[in-house]
């Protein structure tokens, strides 16, 4: 039993499918392929208003009954949001009654991030605080500090995605993952780190992100391939 509203994931890692277009149909496909959770990338879906977003989520729930993470990614963290920061945060807060989790960046303005965390806690919505490095992999100690900072910022799950430039980078990500006492999601991006999306859960990463067809992050693996690999390991 996976659950993500109020967290409560079991020992088996959850496969998260990123939904970035045609949400109702892609959610059905993700469910069929074996996803456990859907990430709604609000910065890529371009809903015209909150009512359209709510209707779309309702259709997704009818078709899949899968928990949803709302993400409205900052451009500096690899997203495509083009509006103001105030509007970005407002959309995340407004959509909370219809989702089970929200992802907010560690790099976001602290006051704005705190608004999201406080609203999520009040609504019983799981908080993912995420950090990204698309250029390199920091040292093990720095990665642990980033994950700890995410937890201190209010994360139920601290998420860290870094770019692997070597096999040692991947090993360092796994070490940082294994050393953490609180729930984390860790990813070594890029071709060198591709296997971390399968292996990191063995060291404590609670979520792994997969693609329905085209990858939306470097080194992302297709959902059905992730499911097959994880079934061998868990």
mmCIF file of C-alpha atoms in Angstrom:
data_model
loop_
_atom_site.group_PDB
_atom_site.id
_atom_site.type_symbol
_atom_site.label_atom_id
_atom_site.label_comp_id
_atom_site.label_asym_id
_atom_site.label_seq_id
_atom_site.Cartn_x
_atom_site.Cartn_y
_atom_site.Cartn_z
ATOM 1 C CA UNK A 1 0.000 0.000 0.000
ATOM 2 C CA UNK A 2 1.666 3.220 -1.153
ATOM 3 C CA UNK A 3 -0.247 6.284 0.241
ATOM 4 C CA UNK A 4 1.339 9.693 -0.112
ATOM 5 C CA UNK A 5 -1.268 11.937 1.463
ATOM 6 C CA UNK A 6 0.074 12.146 5.041
ATOM 7 C CA UNK A 7 3.029 10.219 3.628
ATOM 8 C CA UNK A 8 2.957 6.615 5.031
ATOM 9 C CA UNK A 9 4.820 4.947 2.112
ATOM 10 C CA UNK A 10 5.692 1.311 2.712
ATOM 11 C CA UNK A 11 9.193 -0.111 2.311
ATOM 12 C CA UNK A 12 8.799 -0.594 -1.427
ATOM 13 C CA UNK A 13 9.714 2.606 -3.329
ATOM 14 C CA UNK A 14 6.966 4.412 -5.200
ATOM 15 C CA UNK A 15 7.262 5.026 -8.928
ATOM 16 C CA UNK A 16 6.272 8.593 -9.778
ATOM 17 C CA UNK A 17 5.111 9.382 -13.300
ATOM 18 C CA UNK A 18 5.640 12.922 -14.524
ATOM 19 C CA UNK A 19 2.521 14.311 -16.252
ATOM 20 C CA UNK A 20 3.480 17.190 -18.518
ATOM 21 C CA UNK A 21 0.819 17.133 -21.250
ATOM 22 C CA UNK A 22 -2.570 15.554 -22.077
ATOM 23 C CA UNK A 23 -2.970 14.847 -18.352
ATOM 24 C CA UNK A 24 -6.093 12.675 -18.288
ATOM 25 C CA UNK A 25 -4.895 10.296 -21.007
ATOM 26 C CA UNK A 26 -1.286 10.213 -19.830
ATOM 27 C CA UNK A 27 -2.421 9.498 -16.271
ATOM 28 C CA UNK A 28 -4.341 6.459 -17.571
ATOM 29 C CA UNK A 29 -1.244 5.324 -19.448
ATOM 30 C CA UNK A 30 0.973 5.815 -16.397
ATOM 31 C CA UNK A 31 -1.418 3.813 -14.257
ATOM 32 C CA UNK A 32 -1.482 0.984 -16.802
ATOM 33 C CA UNK A 33 2.330 0.964 -17.015
ATOM 34 C CA UNK A 34 2.676 0.609 -13.242
ATOM 35 C CA UNK A 35 3.090 4.081 -11.712
ATOM 36 C CA UNK A 36 2.111 4.511 -8.059
ATOM 37 C CA UNK A 37 2.006 8.323 -7.955
ATOM 38 C CA UNK A 38 1.488 11.110 -10.506
ATOM 39 C CA UNK A 39 3.448 14.367 -10.558
ATOM 40 C CA UNK A 40 1.406 17.146 -12.150
ATOM 41 C CA UNK A 41 3.887 19.618 -13.615
ATOM 42 C CA UNK A 42 1.806 22.774 -13.437
ATOM 43 C CA UNK A 43 4.565 24.772 -15.127
ATOM 44 C CA UNK A 44 4.204 22.543 -18.209
ATOM 45 C CA UNK A 45 0.439 21.925 -18.227
ATOM 46 C CA UNK A 46 -0.579 25.575 -18.707
ATOM 47 C CA UNK A 47 -4.024 25.383 -17.100
ATOM 48 C CA UNK A 48 -6.085 28.449 -17.958
ATOM 49 C CA UNK A 49 -7.450 28.703 -14.413
ATOM 50 C CA UNK A 50 -7.915 26.778 -11.184
ATOM 51 C CA UNK A 51 -11.300 25.420 -12.268
ATOM 52 C CA UNK A 52 -9.752 23.769 -15.334
ATOM 53 C CA UNK A 53 -7.035 22.275 -13.127
ATOM 54 C CA UNK A 54 -9.620 20.919 -10.677
ATOM 55 C CA UNK A 55 -11.697 19.325 -13.472
ATOM 56 C CA UNK A 56 -8.572 17.707 -14.917
ATOM 57 C CA UNK A 57 -7.550 16.296 -11.541
ATOM 58 C CA UNK A 58 -11.087 14.985 -11.051
ATOM 59 C CA UNK A 59 -10.836 13.140 -14.385
ATOM 60 C CA UNK A 60 -7.441 11.747 -13.386
ATOM 61 C CA UNK A 61 -8.808 10.471 -10.064
ATOM 62 C CA UNK A 62 -11.796 8.829 -11.741
ATOM 63 C CA UNK A 63 -9.521 7.085 -14.243
ATOM 64 C CA UNK A 64 -6.655 6.078 -11.930
ATOM 65 C CA UNK A 65 -7.303 6.734 -8.224
ATOM 66 C CA UNK A 66 -3.567 7.500 -7.938
ATOM 67 C CA UNK A 67 -2.246 10.137 -5.500
ATOM 68 C CA UNK A 68 -1.000 13.350 -7.117
ATOM 69 C CA UNK A 69 1.967 15.617 -6.417
ATOM 70 C CA UNK A 70 1.555 19.244 -7.508
ATOM 71 C CA UNK A 71 4.802 20.755 -8.797
ATOM 72 C CA UNK A 72 5.160 24.228 -10.279
ATOM 73 C CA UNK A 73 8.855 24.190 -11.015
ATOM 74 C CA UNK A 74 11.071 27.285 -10.890
ATOM 75 C CA UNK A 75 13.125 27.932 -14.024
ATOM 76 C CA UNK A 76 16.314 27.929 -11.935
ATOM 77 C CA UNK A 77 15.451 24.367 -10.876
ATOM 78 C CA UNK A 78 14.754 23.146 -14.401
ATOM 79 C CA UNK A 79 11.140 24.313 -14.727
ATOM 80 C CA UNK A 80 9.249 26.361 -17.293
ATOM 81 C CA UNK A 81 7.170 28.686 -15.093
ATOM 82 C CA UNK A 82 7.094 32.139 -16.695
ATOM 83 C CA UNK A 83 4.772 34.058 -14.379
ATOM 84 C CA UNK A 84 5.517 35.911 -11.173
ATOM 85 C CA UNK A 85 6.703 34.125 -8.049
ATOM 86 C CA UNK A 86 3.594 35.257 -6.209
ATOM 87 C CA UNK A 87 1.351 33.679 -8.856
ATOM 88 C CA UNK A 88 3.430 30.491 -8.844
ATOM 89 C CA UNK A 89 3.057 30.089 -5.088
ATOM 90 C CA UNK A 90 -0.636 31.046 -5.171
ATOM 91 C CA UNK A 91 -1.374 28.302 -7.712
ATOM 92 C CA UNK A 92 0.438 25.719 -5.587
ATOM 93 C CA UNK A 93 -1.550 26.714 -2.507
ATOM 94 C CA UNK A 94 -4.886 26.972 -4.341
ATOM 95 C CA UNK A 95 -4.543 23.478 -5.811
ATOM 96 C CA UNK A 96 -3.759 21.778 -2.486
ATOM 97 C CA UNK A 97 -7.349 20.697 -1.720
ATOM 98 C CA UNK A 98 -7.242 18.500 -4.838
ATOM 99 C CA UNK A 99 -3.837 16.778 -4.464
ATOM 100 C CA UNK A 100 -2.051 14.604 -1.923
ATOM 101 C CA UNK A 101 1.418 16.209 -2.031
ATOM 102 C CA UNK A 102 3.187 19.380 -3.069
ATOM 103 C CA UNK A 103 6.772 19.916 -4.214
ATOM 104 C CA UNK A 104 8.474 23.225 -3.387
ATOM 105 C CA UNK A 105 12.098 24.105 -4.086
ATOM 106 C CA UNK A 106 14.636 24.614 -1.317
ATOM 107 C CA UNK A 107 15.971 27.508 -3.420
ATOM 108 C CA UNK A 108 12.600 29.315 -3.424
ATOM 109 C CA UNK A 109 12.231 32.544 -1.496
ATOM 110 C CA UNK A 110 12.080 31.496 2.160
ATOM 111 C CA UNK A 111 8.908 33.442 2.974
ATOM 112 C CA UNK A 112 7.114 32.058 -0.071
ATOM 113 C CA UNK A 113 8.346 28.531 0.645
ATOM 114 C CA UNK A 114 7.145 28.817 4.232
ATOM 115 C CA UNK A 115 3.683 29.791 2.974
ATOM 116 C CA UNK A 116 3.496 26.613 0.909
ATOM 117 C CA UNK A 117 4.752 24.416 3.742
ATOM 118 C CA UNK A 118 2.359 25.951 6.275
ATOM 119 C CA UNK A 119 -0.624 25.604 3.934
ATOM 120 C CA UNK A 120 0.287 21.995 3.169
ATOM 121 C CA UNK A 121 0.671 21.072 6.830
ATOM 122 C CA UNK A 122 -2.687 22.652 7.616
ATOM 123 C CA UNK A 123 -4.339 20.720 4.770
ATOM 124 C CA UNK A 124 -2.728 17.378 5.594
ATOM 125 C CA UNK A 125 -0.799 17.458 2.298
ATOM 126 C CA UNK A 126 2.609 15.774 2.131
ATOM 127 C CA UNK A 127 5.521 18.192 1.582
ATOM 128 C CA UNK A 128 8.433 17.459 -0.746
ATOM 129 C CA UNK A 129 11.209 20.053 -0.559
ATOM 130 C CA UNK A 130 13.478 19.613 -3.568
ATOM 131 C CA UNK A 131 16.919 20.732 -4.680
ATOM 132 C CA UNK A 132 18.616 20.317 -8.053
ATOM 133 C CA UNK A 133 22.147 20.621 -9.427
ATOM 134 C CA UNK A 134 22.180 20.184 -13.198
ATOM 135 C CA UNK A 135 25.945 20.669 -13.496
ATOM 136 C CA UNK A 136 27.667 18.464 -10.930
ATOM 137 C CA UNK A 137 27.448 16.231 -7.867
ATOM 138 C CA UNK A 138 28.490 17.855 -4.586
ATOM 139 C CA UNK A 139 30.432 15.965 -1.935
ATOM 140 C CA UNK A 140 28.647 13.468 0.297
ATOM 141 C CA UNK A 141 28.700 15.896 3.225
ATOM 142 C CA UNK A 142 27.272 18.761 1.181
ATOM 143 C CA UNK A 143 24.504 16.541 -0.193
ATOM 144 C CA UNK A 144 23.628 15.456 3.338
ATOM 145 C CA UNK A 145 23.534 19.108 4.411
ATOM 146 C CA UNK A 146 21.191 19.946 1.520
ATOM 147 C CA UNK A 147 18.856 17.078 2.439
ATOM 148 C CA UNK A 148 18.961 18.089 6.108
ATOM 149 C CA UNK A 149 18.161 21.693 5.150
ATOM 150 C CA UNK A 150 15.155 20.444 3.177
ATOM 151 C CA UNK A 151 13.882 18.570 6.231
ATOM 152 C CA UNK A 152 14.479 21.611 8.422
ATOM 153 C CA UNK A 153 12.433 23.643 5.915
ATOM 154 C CA UNK A 154 9.461 21.363 6.603
ATOM 155 C CA UNK A 155 9.881 18.474 4.191
ATOM 156 C CA UNK A 156 8.231 15.138 4.844
ATOM 157 C CA UNK A 157 10.438 13.908 1.987
ATOM 158 C CA UNK A 158 13.666 15.722 1.056
ATOM 159 C CA UNK A 159 14.417 15.389 -2.656
ATOM 160 C CA UNK A 160 17.838 15.924 -4.238
ATOM 161 C CA UNK A 161 18.677 15.469 -7.923
ATOM 162 C CA UNK A 162 22.281 16.042 -9.052
ATOM 163 C CA UNK A 163 24.199 15.554 -12.289
ATOM 164 C CA UNK A 164 26.581 12.609 -12.211
ATOM 165 C CA UNK A 165 29.852 13.102 -14.073
ATOM 166 C CA UNK A 166 31.457 9.827 -12.943
ATOM 167 C CA UNK A 167 30.681 6.484 -11.325
ATOM 168 C CA UNK A 168 32.119 7.893 -8.095
ATOM 169 C CA UNK A 169 29.472 10.606 -8.182
ATOM 170 C CA UNK A 170 26.789 7.914 -8.256
ATOM 171 C CA UNK A 171 28.425 6.109 -5.333
ATOM 172 C CA UNK A 172 28.491 9.392 -3.416
ATOM 173 C CA UNK A 173 24.749 9.881 -3.999
ATOM 174 C CA UNK A 174 24.095 6.367 -2.698
ATOM 175 C CA UNK A 175 26.275 7.022 0.364
ATOM 176 C CA UNK A 176 24.456 10.252 1.166
ATOM 177 C CA UNK A 177 21.139 8.439 0.760
ATOM 178 C CA UNK A 178 22.131 5.599 3.076
ATOM 179 C CA UNK A 179 23.371 8.011 5.752
ATOM 180 C CA UNK A 180 20.080 9.924 6.030
ATOM 181 C CA UNK A 181 17.745 8.996 8.883
ATOM 182 C CA UNK A 182 14.663 10.813 7.580
ATOM 183 C CA UNK A 183 12.807 10.077 4.304
ATOM 184 C CA UNK A 184 14.574 11.160 1.116
ATOM 185 C CA UNK A 185 14.348 10.879 -2.641
ATOM 186 C CA UNK A 186 17.724 10.985 -4.395
ATOM 187 C CA UNK A 187 18.611 10.882 -8.077
ATOM 188 C CA UNK A 188 21.901 10.933 -9.972
ATOM 189 C CA UNK A 189 20.873 12.436 -13.311
ATOM 190 C CA UNK A 190 22.420 11.834 -16.719
ATOM 191 C CA UNK A 191 23.421 8.658 -18.539
ATOM 192 C CA UNK A 192 26.149 7.826 -16.012
ATOM 193 C CA UNK A 193 23.637 8.053 -13.194
ATOM 194 C CA UNK A 194 20.742 6.400 -15.002
ATOM 195 C CA UNK A 195 20.904 3.234 -12.906
ATOM 196 C CA UNK A 196 20.561 5.265 -9.689
ATOM 197 C CA UNK A 197 16.839 5.487 -10.425
ATOM 198 C CA UNK A 198 16.714 1.723 -9.822
ATOM 199 C CA UNK A 199 19.518 1.329 -7.264
ATOM 200 C CA UNK A 200 18.975 4.380 -4.996
ATOM 201 C CA UNK A 201 15.755 2.881 -3.554
ATOM 202 C CA UNK A 202 17.893 -0.005 -2.223
ATOM 203 C CA UNK A 203 19.740 2.593 -0.111
ATOM 204 C CA UNK A 204 16.657 4.414 1.144
ATOM 205 C CA UNK A 205 15.312 6.636 -1.645
ATOM 206 C CA UNK A 206 11.534 6.501 -1.205
ATOM 207 C CA UNK A 207 10.516 7.771 -4.644
ATOM 208 C CA UNK A 208 11.849 7.194 -8.145
ATOM 209 C CA UNK A 209 10.656 9.170 -11.162
ATOM 210 C CA UNK A 210 9.850 7.551 -14.503
ATOM 211 C CA UNK A 211 8.657 8.567 -17.943
ATOM 212 C CA UNK A 212 5.616 7.389 -19.878
ATOM 213 C CA UNK A 213 7.389 7.870 -23.205
ATOM 214 C CA UNK A 214 9.765 10.820 -23.552
ATOM 215 C CA UNK A 215 12.021 11.600 -20.573
ATOM 216 C CA UNK A 216 11.512 15.001 -18.930
ATOM 217 C CA UNK A 217 14.784 14.820 -16.952
ATOM 218 C CA UNK A 218 18.275 13.596 -17.944
ATOM 219 C CA UNK A 219 18.580 9.810 -17.649
ATOM 220 C CA UNK A 220 14.935 9.187 -16.775
ATOM 221 C CA UNK A 221 13.811 5.583 -17.320
ATOM 222 C CA UNK A 222 10.427 4.498 -18.644
ATOM 223 C CA UNK A 223 7.882 3.469 -16.022
ATOM 224 C CA UNK A 224 7.424 -0.138 -17.119
ATOM 225 C CA UNK A 225 11.202 -0.657 -17.131
ATOM 226 C CA UNK A 226 11.479 0.783 -13.621
ATOM 227 C CA UNK A 227 8.656 -1.444 -12.416
ATOM 228 C CA UNK A 228 10.255 -4.601 -13.841
ATOM 229 C CA UNK A 229 13.630 -3.798 -12.281
ATOM 230 C CA UNK A 230 12.191 -2.886 -8.876
ATOM 231 C CA UNK A 231 10.094 -6.062 -8.797
ATOM 232 C CA UNK A 232 13.347 -8.025 -8.897
ATOM 233 C CA UNK A 233 14.881 -5.984 -6.063
ATOM 234 C CA UNK A 234 11.867 -5.572 -3.753
#
